[in-house]
């Protein structure tokens, strides 16, 4: 079974520029997540999709970050304009459908995109 | 605000020694998950604990969920160099919230 795919793997940009990341989840996984992982910290959830609908975007800085999952499969995360503090690894994760009540869905993470903002 | 805390932040052991990392939540959790992230890699799911006082084992790894469901621990017996990485706990607060992790280094 193929894992979560992400591209690019690395990106270097200057502050105030724009950048976009792409994610293709595991086939059949209805739930897709974008996380930001700053060096030395745990992943922080930015946005969660269920199919093509947003479930949770409470921690997404909406003035500069946007994400979409138009056809309920792959997703893009955009930052416009980027700031120095956006330097981090952006992880995409997906979960299969059919989670049981009282359980948290297992997150299957992709390799991530390492963003450096200069 | 609600948070998940882990200690220690970092531990360096000799191969064969034991290792324990602790996770504490500011609030009661319905469940807790543990992930491992190898250097340069991505988090990989290890286990989920649900019941108060639950103990689960995976070979040399023992996971425990506290009676009050506010804390958890991961204990590795007789560490090996393959255990190197950062271990994260994660709990469902307002969103799934990860701790900062415990980085484990194992010297041969």
Tab-separated table of C-alpha atoms in Angstrom, chain A residues 38-83:
chain	number	residue	atom	x	y	z
A	38	UNK	CA	8.631	23.579	14.175
A	39	UNK	CA	12.074	22.267	15.089
A	40	UNK	CA	12.089	20.765	18.567
A	41	UNK	CA	8.320	20.654	18.893
A	42	UNK	CA	5.513	18.233	18.220
A	43	UNK	CA	3.242	18.515	15.192
A	44	UNK	CA	0.574	21.211	15.472
A	45	UNK	CA	-2.685	20.656	13.639
A	46	UNK	CA	-3.464	23.394	11.114
A	47	UNK	CA	-6.512	22.007	9.349
A	48	UNK	CA	-8.534	18.799	9.116
A	49	UNK	CA	-10.678	17.770	6.133
A	50	UNK	CA	-13.349	15.092	6.007
A	51	UNK	CA	-13.665	14.324	2.290
A	52	UNK	CA	-13.739	17.841	0.793
A	53	UNK	CA	-15.220	19.591	3.840
A	54	UNK	CA	-13.318	21.378	6.600
A	55	UNK	CA	-13.772	19.777	10.033
A	56	UNK	CA	-11.357	21.932	12.034
A	57	UNK	CA	-9.296	24.940	11.003
A	58	UNK	CA	-9.195	26.664	14.384
A	59	UNK	CA	-5.389	26.820	14.448
A	60	UNK	CA	-4.900	27.884	10.821
A	61	UNK	CA	-3.594	31.472	10.519
A	62	UNK	CA	-6.216	32.408	7.984
A	63	UNK	CA	-4.696	35.789	7.157
A	64	UNK	CA	-1.859	34.037	5.349
A	65	UNK	CA	-2.580	30.309	5.188
A	66	UNK	CA	-5.180	28.600	3.036
A	67	UNK	CA	-5.910	24.995	2.174
A	68	UNK	CA	-8.234	23.168	-0.113
A	69	UNK	CA	-9.263	19.641	-0.961
A	70	UNK	CA	-11.552	20.236	-3.890
A	71	UNK	CA	-12.263	16.678	-5.045
A	72	UNK	CA	-11.922	15.020	-1.658
A	73	UNK	CA	-8.641	13.357	-2.531
A	74	UNK	CA	-5.452	15.393	-2.793
A	75	UNK	CA	-4.945	18.714	-1.058
A	76	UNK	CA	-2.865	21.864	-1.285
A	77	UNK	CA	-1.703	24.149	1.516
A	78	UNK	CA	-0.656	27.684	0.594
A	79	UNK	CA	1.167	30.382	2.492
A	80	UNK	CA	0.920	33.927	1.162
A	81	UNK	CA	2.905	35.920	2.167
A	82	UNK	CA	5.428	33.845	4.104
A	83	UNK	CA	7.072	35.065	7.316
